[in-house]
Amino acid sequence: MMERPIVCSHVYPPIPIRDFDWCAHFDDVGADCSPHGWGRTEAEAKQDLLDNYGDDE
C-alpha cells in the first residue's frame, strides 16, 4: 500500500488553546476536499489525520 502525501500548515489561531496550532490534510485530494487533522504540533496533526481518516480510500 502506498502512503498518501500529507501537507501540514502552522495555523496558530488567536485563541488561548494551543490544541489547534497545526492542521494536516491529504495532498492527493487537496485542502478543500480532504478531511483535516489537528494538533499542538505537526506530528500530532498528522497522527490525528491518520488515526481518524487514514483507512478511508
XYZ file of N, CA and C in Angstrom:
171
model
N 0.834 -1.181 0.000
C 0.000 0.000 0.000
C 0.880 1.246 0.000
N 0.543 2.210 -0.839
C 1.322 3.435 -0.961
C 0.862 4.476 0.065
N 1.822 5.191 0.650
C 1.486 6.245 1.594
C 0.947 7.460 0.872
N -0.103 8.044 1.407
C -0.676 9.253 0.814
C 0.138 10.462 1.281
N 0.407 11.410 0.385
C 1.151 12.603 0.794
C 0.294 13.481 1.710
N 0.917 13.987 2.768
C 0.237 14.828 3.748
C 0.907 16.198 3.768
N 0.075 17.235 3.792
C 0.557 18.615 3.880
C 0.150 19.162 5.243
N 1.075 19.854 5.905
C 0.786 20.464 7.204
C 0.934 21.974 7.113
N 0.094 22.661 7.885
C 0.140 24.127 7.947
C 0.176 24.560 9.402
N 0.980 25.582 9.675
C 1.015 26.157 11.015
C -0.026 27.269 11.052
N -1.165 27.001 11.672
C -2.299 27.909 11.658
C -2.192 28.949 12.775
N -1.872 28.522 13.978
C -1.704 29.361 15.160
C -2.830 30.390 15.308
N -4.067 29.904 15.563
C -5.195 30.824 15.697
C -5.070 31.695 16.953
N -5.689 32.867 16.955
C -5.568 33.793 18.090
C -6.505 33.413 19.242
N -6.332 32.202 19.741
C -7.099 31.740 20.885
C -6.124 31.199 21.918
N -6.507 31.167 23.196
C -5.556 30.722 24.226
C -5.287 29.216 24.216
N -6.125 28.427 23.551
C -5.942 26.978 23.496
C -4.999 26.636 22.339
N -3.949 25.885 22.612
C -2.947 25.583 21.591
C -3.186 24.239 20.902
N -4.337 23.600 21.113
C -4.626 22.291 20.528
C -4.826 22.322 19.017
N -4.982 23.489 18.439
C -5.295 23.602 17.013
C -4.277 24.441 16.257
N -3.028 24.438 16.723
C -1.977 25.233 16.078
C -1.563 24.674 14.718
N -1.675 23.360 14.529
C -1.265 22.721 13.280
C -2.447 22.001 12.644
N -2.488 22.037 11.325
C -3.528 21.378 10.548
C -2.852 20.503 9.490
N -3.389 19.307 9.272
C -2.857 18.392 8.263
C -3.988 17.939 7.349
N -3.673 17.782 6.061
C -4.650 17.233 5.107
C -3.917 16.419 4.054
N -4.674 15.552 3.367
C -4.098 14.737 2.304
C -3.917 15.596 1.060
N -2.713 15.584 0.504
C -2.388 16.419 -0.652
C -2.980 15.875 -1.949
N -3.245 14.575 -2.009
C -3.726 13.999 -3.266
C -5.161 14.401 -3.614
N -5.921 14.901 -2.655
C -7.284 15.361 -2.947
C -7.451 16.866 -2.741
N -6.454 17.525 -2.192
C -6.500 18.963 -1.990
C -7.131 19.349 -0.663
N -6.838 20.553 -0.227
C -7.291 21.032 1.075
C -8.804 21.178 1.155
N -9.453 21.537 0.053
C -10.896 21.742 0.086
C -11.681 20.442 0.206
N -11.160 19.349 -0.304
C -11.882 18.073 -0.320
C -11.388 17.088 0.735
N -10.242 17.330 1.296
C -9.637 16.400 2.239
C -10.187 16.601 3.651
N -10.266 15.506 4.417
C -10.504 15.673 5.848
C -9.261 16.310 6.473
N -9.402 16.845 7.654
C -8.290 17.527 8.313
C -8.007 16.906 9.673
N -6.729 16.929 10.032
C -6.294 16.531 11.366
C -5.737 17.756 12.063
N -5.897 17.824 13.370
C -5.457 18.993 14.135
C -4.602 18.563 15.306
N -3.668 19.440 15.730
C -2.839 19.122 16.885
C -1.997 20.284 17.345
N -1.362 20.084 18.501
C -0.456 21.091 19.062
C 0.834 21.188 18.244
N 1.221 20.072 17.640
C 2.447 20.007 16.843
C 2.115 19.445 15.466
N 3.055 19.554 14.555
C 2.883 18.990 13.216
C 2.669 17.482 13.293
N 3.445 16.819 14.149
C 3.330 15.366 14.294
C 1.959 14.969 14.847
N 1.431 15.729 15.805
C 0.107 15.438 16.354
C -0.977 15.610 15.300
N -0.861 16.638 14.476
C -1.854 16.866 13.423
C -1.838 15.729 12.403
N -0.659 15.286 12.001
C -0.549 14.153 11.074
C -1.144 12.892 11.683
N -0.823 12.641 12.945
C -1.331 11.443 13.607
C -2.849 11.495 13.760
N -3.399 12.660 14.077
C -4.850 12.824 14.178
C -5.512 12.520 12.836
N -4.949 13.028 11.761
C -5.472 12.767 10.417
C -5.435 11.276 10.107
N -4.312 10.628 10.359
C -4.173 9.210 10.056
C -5.061 8.337 10.953
N -5.167 8.694 12.236
C -5.995 7.927 13.154
C -7.465 7.981 12.765
N -7.923 9.135 12.310
C -9.346 9.315 12.028
C -9.736 9.058 10.578
N -8.801 9.222 9.643
C -9.150 9.133 8.233
C -8.171 8.335 7.381
N -7.179 7.712 7.980
C -6.107 7.044 7.247
C -6.548 5.863 6.396
N -7.607 5.175 6.782
C -8.038 3.992 6.040
C -9.171 4.273 5.072
N -9.584 5.519 4.949
C -10.681 5.888 4.043
C -10.174 6.015 2.623
N -10.350 4.998 1.825
C -9.942 5.075 0.417
C -10.965 4.400 -0.435
